[in-house]
Each structure stands twice: as structure tokens, then as C-alpha cells.
Short mmCIF file of C-alpha atoms in Angstrom, two decimals:
data_model
loop_
_atom_site.label_atom_id
_atom_site.label_comp_id
_atom_site.label_asym_id
_atom_site.label_seq_id
_atom_site.Cartn_x
_atom_site.Cartn_y
_atom_site.Cartn_z
CA UNK A 1 41.59 -3.15 45.78
CA UNK A 2 45.82 -4.42 44.58
CA UNK A 3 46.85 -5.44 41.61
CA UNK A 4 49.30 -7.29 42.27
CA UNK A 5 51.65 -8.25 38.93
CA UNK A 6 54.26 -10.53 37.99
CA UNK A 7 56.63 -10.22 34.64
CA UNK A 8 58.22 -13.68 34.58
CA UNK A 9 61.91 -12.58 34.84
CA UNK A 10 61.47 -10.73 37.55
CA UNK A 11 59.86 -13.58 39.45
CA UNK A 12 62.56 -14.31 41.82
CA UNK A 13 63.76 -11.08 41.82
CA UNK A 14 61.46 -10.55 44.91
CA UNK A 15 62.58 -9.71 47.71
CA UNK A 16 65.49 -10.96 47.87
CA UNK A 17 64.84 -13.70 45.85
CA UNK A 18 62.24 -16.03 47.17
CA UNK A 19 59.65 -18.76 45.39
CA UNK A 20 57.16 -16.26 44.11
CA UNK A 21 54.60 -19.60 45.11
CA UNK A 22 55.07 -19.40 48.91
CA UNK A 23 54.87 -15.33 49.07
CA UNK A 24 51.92 -14.56 51.99
CA UNK A 25 50.55 -12.04 48.89
CA UNK A 26 51.13 -14.62 45.64
CA UNK A 27 50.09 -17.29 47.02
CA UNK A 28 46.80 -18.23 44.74
CA UNK A 29 47.85 -16.18 41.93
CA UNK A 30 47.17 -17.04 38.46
CA UNK A 31 50.99 -17.65 36.39
CA UNK A 32 49.54 -17.51 33.20
CA UNK A 33 47.68 -20.40 31.33
CA UNK A 34 50.49 -23.20 31.60
CA UNK A 35 49.12 -26.95 30.51
CA UNK A 36 45.61 -25.84 30.18
CA UNK A 37 43.50 -25.60 26.78
CA UNK A 38 42.81 -22.40 25.36
CA UNK A 39 38.76 -21.52 23.46
CA UNK A 40 38.37 -18.63 22.23
CA UNK A 41 35.93 -16.73 20.27
CA UNK A 42 35.48 -13.06 18.64
CA UNK A 43 33.78 -11.03 17.08
CA UNK A 44 35.99 -8.99 14.32
CA UNK A 45 35.75 -5.53 13.36
CA UNK A 46 37.93 -2.84 11.51
CA UNK A 47 39.97 -0.49 12.82
CA UNK A 48 40.95 1.26 10.43
CA UNK A 49 38.31 1.38 7.20
CA UNK A 50 40.93 2.65 3.50
CA UNK A 51 38.81 1.08 0.96
CA UNK A 52 37.46 -1.82 2.22
CA UNK A 53 36.05 -3.16 5.69
CA UNK A 54 35.52 -6.19 7.21
CA UNK A 55 32.64 -7.98 9.70
CA UNK A 56 33.26 -11.03 10.86
CA UNK A 57 33.55 -13.80 13.45
CA UNK A 58 37.00 -15.65 14.44
CA UNK A 59 38.24 -18.44 16.96
CA UNK A 60 40.51 -21.03 17.41
CA UNK A 61 41.98 -23.41 19.97
CA UNK A 62 45.69 -23.64 21.80
CA UNK A 63 47.38 -24.58 24.46
CA UNK A 64 50.24 -23.05 27.06
CA UNK A 65 53.35 -25.76 27.19
CA UNK A 66 54.80 -22.58 29.88
CA UNK A 67 53.85 -19.54 31.79
CA UNK A 68 55.20 -17.85 28.97
CA UNK A 69 54.93 -19.53 25.71
CA UNK A 70 51.42 -21.23 24.32
CA UNK A 71 51.03 -22.27 20.61
CA UNK A 72 47.55 -21.99 18.76
CA UNK A 73 45.58 -22.39 15.50
CA UNK A 74 43.13 -19.66 14.51
CA UNK A 75 40.50 -19.36 12.22
CA UNK A 76 37.75 -16.72 10.69
CA UNK A 77 34.96 -15.35 8.48
CA UNK A 78 34.21 -11.73 6.81
CA UNK A 79 31.64 -9.71 5.41
CA UNK A 80 31.38 -6.80 4.35
CA UNK A 81 32.64 -4.47 1.35
CA UNK A 82 34.60 -1.16 -0.03
CA UNK A 83 33.76 1.44 1.76
CA UNK A 84 31.37 4.78 0.05
CA UNK A 85 33.77 6.65 -1.51
CA UNK A 86 34.81 3.47 -3.60
CA UNK A 87 31.52 2.94 -4.24
CA UNK A 88 31.44 6.12 -6.07
CA UNK A 89 34.16 6.40 -7.73
CA UNK A 90 33.73 2.79 -9.51
CA UNK A 91 29.36 4.49 -10.33
CA UNK A 92 30.79 7.26 -11.78
CA UNK A 93 33.74 5.97 -14.13
CA UNK A 94 32.11 2.45 -14.66
CA UNK A 95 35.61 0.82 -15.61
CA UNK A 96 38.39 -1.00 -13.15
CA UNK A 97 39.85 1.39 -10.43
CA UNK A 98 43.02 1.50 -10.84
CA UNK A 99 44.01 0.80 -7.36
CA UNK A 100 45.35 -1.90 -4.49
CA UNK A 101 44.43 -2.86 -1.11
CA UNK A 102 41.04 -3.14 -2.37
CA UNK A 103 41.64 -6.45 -1.77
CA UNK A 104 39.05 -7.38 1.79
CA UNK A 105 39.13 -10.57 3.54
CA UNK A 106 36.48 -13.96 3.19
CA UNK A 107 38.11 -16.24 5.57
CA UNK A 108 41.27 -17.14 6.87
CA UNK A 109 43.28 -20.12 8.09
CA UNK A 110 46.34 -20.01 10.19
CA UNK A 111 48.66 -20.41 13.89
CA UNK A 112 50.09 -18.69 16.24
CA UNK A 113 52.28 -17.92 18.86
CA UNK A 114 51.54 -15.85 21.72
CA UNK A 115 53.67 -14.66 24.30
CA UNK A 116 52.38 -13.93 27.65
CA UNK A 117 54.88 -11.73 29.74
CA UNK A 118 52.67 -9.61 32.26
CA UNK A 119 49.96 -11.39 34.56
CA UNK A 120 48.98 -10.93 37.69
CA UNK A 121 45.45 -10.41 39.77
CA UNK A 122 43.61 -7.87 41.02
CA UNK A 123 42.56 -8.08 44.88
CA UNK A 124 39.88 -6.80 46.78
CA UNK A 125 38.59 -6.60 49.96
CA UNK A 126 36.81 -10.33 49.98
CA UNK A 127 37.86 -13.95 48.35
CA UNK A 128 36.83 -12.16 44.50
CA UNK A 129 40.29 -11.84 43.09
CA UNK A 130 40.21 -11.44 39.68
CA UNK A 131 43.15 -12.38 37.39
CA UNK A 132 44.50 -10.85 33.86
CA UNK A 133 46.98 -10.80 31.88
CA UNK A 134 48.57 -9.27 28.37
CA UNK A 135 50.46 -10.90 25.47
CA UNK A 136 51.80 -10.38 22.32
CA UNK A 137 51.26 -13.03 19.56
CA UNK A 138 53.17 -13.34 15.51
CA UNK A 139 52.15 -16.46 12.49
CA UNK A 140 50.78 -17.06 9.45
CA UNK A 141 48.50 -19.30 7.41
CA UNK A 142 46.14 -19.05 4.11
CA UNK A 143 43.18 -16.48 3.23
CA UNK A 144 41.04 -15.93 0.97
CA UNK A 145 40.41 -12.72 -0.48
CA UNK A 146 37.64 -10.90 -2.45
CA UNK A 147 38.14 -8.04 -4.68
CA UNK A 148 35.52 -6.11 -7.27
CA UNK A 149 35.52 -6.32 -10.84
CA UNK A 150 34.12 -4.30 -13.22
CA UNK A 151 35.10 -5.62 -16.99
CA UNK A 152 34.39 -2.38 -19.00
CA UNK A 153 32.40 0.44 -19.34
CA UNK A 154 28.44 0.12 -17.99
CA UNK A 155 29.39 -3.84 -16.81
CA UNK A 156 28.27 -4.41 -13.51
CA UNK A 157 30.71 -5.36 -10.70
CA UNK A 158 32.19 -8.93 -10.00
CA UNK A 159 34.22 -10.76 -7.45
CA UNK A 160 37.92 -11.69 -8.44
CA UNK A 161 38.67 -14.13 -5.71
CA UNK A 162 41.75 -16.26 -4.71
CA UNK A 163 43.50 -17.60 -1.95
CA UNK A 164 47.13 -16.57 -0.87
CA UNK A 165 49.75 -17.11 2.32
CA UNK A 166 49.29 -13.95 4.78
CA UNK A 167 51.20 -13.04 8.05
CA UNK A 168 49.91 -11.14 11.27
CA UNK A 169 51.07 -10.11 14.43
CA UNK A 170 48.84 -8.18 17.15
CA UNK A 171 48.48 -7.86 21.12
CA UNK A 172 46.25 -8.39 23.60
CA UNK A 173 44.51 -8.12 26.94
CA UNK A 174 42.95 -11.14 29.17
CA UNK A 175 40.83 -10.27 31.73
CA UNK A 176 39.61 -14.12 33.84
CA UNK A 177 36.27 -13.11 35.45
CA UNK A 178 36.68 -17.07 37.28
CA UNK A 179 39.06 -19.69 36.33
CA UNK A 180 37.37 -20.91 33.24
CA UNK A 181 35.99 -18.16 31.88
CA UNK A 182 37.86 -14.80 30.51
CA UNK A 183 37.04 -11.62 27.84
CA UNK A 184 39.36 -11.68 25.84
CA UNK A 185 40.76 -8.30 23.38
CA UNK A 186 43.66 -8.21 21.08
CA UNK A 187 44.31 -5.76 17.91
CA UNK A 188 45.74 -8.31 14.93
CA UNK A 189 47.64 -6.91 11.55
CA UNK A 190 46.64 -8.93 8.60
CA UNK A 191 49.43 -8.91 6.01
CA UNK A 192 48.76 -10.54 2.54
CA UNK A 193 50.16 -9.78 -1.12
CA UNK A 194 47.25 -8.70 -4.13
CA UNK A 195 46.92 -11.08 -6.72
CA UNK A 196 46.49 -8.90 -9.38
CA UNK A 197 43.65 -6.98 -10.61
CA UNK A 198 44.75 -5.99 -14.19
CA UNK A 199 46.49 -8.41 -16.18
CA UNK A 200 49.01 -6.10 -17.46
CA UNK A 201 50.84 -5.98 -13.84
CA UNK A 202 52.25 -8.91 -13.83
CA UNK A 203 54.40 -7.69 -10.57
CA UNK A 204 50.71 -8.08 -8.47
CA UNK A 205 48.38 -5.28 -6.83
CA UNK A 206 50.42 -4.37 -3.78
CA UNK A 207 50.81 -5.66 0.09
CA UNK A 208 47.84 -5.01 1.52
CA UNK A 209 47.56 -4.42 6.19
CA UNK A 210 44.25 -4.87 7.72
CA UNK A 211 43.60 -3.87 10.85
CA UNK A 212 41.55 -5.77 13.00
CA UNK A 213 39.88 -5.29 16.35
CA UNK A 214 38.56 -8.76 18.30
CA UNK A 215 36.25 -8.81 21.25
CA UNK A 216 34.82 -11.67 22.44
CA UNK A 217 35.28 -14.73 25.25
CA UNK A 218 37.90 -17.24 26.00
CA UNK A 219 37.21 -20.68 28.20
CA UNK A 220 40.20 -22.33 29.26
CA UNK A 221 40.74 -26.31 30.58
CA UNK A 222 43.30 -28.23 32.52
CA UNK A 223 44.61 -30.74 30.98
#
């Protein structure tokens, strides 16, 4: 088994500057997703759960303008809640917890720019030569969040919902089983401001950083 891997900026430096498309070892090799429509769906789980945890489904669509750059829209829905220790503290105190990082995502919608600097093909002693690539992404949009609020002593916790802006960045790996189907796994860090749960806190509740691990499939079609 051999692995042909290429960083685009070094492509024309191979063997004295030859066009890599003409090199025998690279003939038929995937050079990114240029000119292709990408559709994906993934399951999402929390990578680190501080006070809350979110499980959901995300998806998106994108278009690759070049071998390096693609843009897309993305979104998702989440369920979940507070971790056990926070639930125990809430029941014990019977009042609102004076803590930040209690706002969890319920949904998000936004756009990303995806940069794919490394791609290649795994060559077996057969006609099956699956491709792979590594990518980084950055983007933003709007997010709906929810936080449990206890009105007062003996009160029942209620959800406080809000909508705000978010930014995210991350990186991922795609393994292309065949030309139009790939396994997609990625890490995303979402950053969004918290709406204050306390009327006296005019500065808001802080900034939440939610780390999610996504795993699913991507479908790719030439346009």
C-alpha cells in the first residue's frame, strides 16, 4: 500500500517543476473538490462537557470554487441539558445558580469558509484507490440558546431562551470511499455571548465555548 499526498503550494515543485497531473504516480489522483457540490449530514456529540451537554444532528451544503477553497451553509438542532452535578446543585439550593456557561445551543444556522490544504490518495495493489483530505474551517451565524432558570426558593426551573450571534472554527478529515461518498469527521468550537439570567447583571452572562465532535457522511456531485 502506498499513500500519495500533496500540498497544493508544493505541487509544481515535484521532480523539478513538472505538472503533477502528468506524473504517473499521481494520474487519476483526486485534487480536492473543485467544481463540485457537497452535501453532508453528521451526528454531533460534546467533546468536553463543563456544565451542559448537547447532542444533535448537523448538516450543510457547499460548493468548491477551487482545489483549496469552498464555501457553504450549515445548521443543526440539539437536545441535551445540564450535567448531573449542576442539577444536584440546583435542587439543593432551590434558587438560581450564579454561574456562566449554562447556556446550551438548541439550534444554529450559518456559513463557513473551508480551506483544504492537504489531499491525497491511498494506493493499494488494485484499482481501488480511495482519496482523503484534511481541511480547516471558519465561519459564523446565529444560534438559539436555552438556559434553565429557577425563579426563587422552591420554584420550578424554567427554560430561558435567547437568540444571538456565534462564531466557529475547526478542522476535519474526509475519507472518500468512492467518488461521490465520503466519511466526514470534524471538530468545531462554537463561541457565543450569553444572555444574562440576572436582571442586575447589565454586562450579560459571559462567553460560552462549546466544543463538538461531528461524524457522518458527505455526498459530492460534479456540476
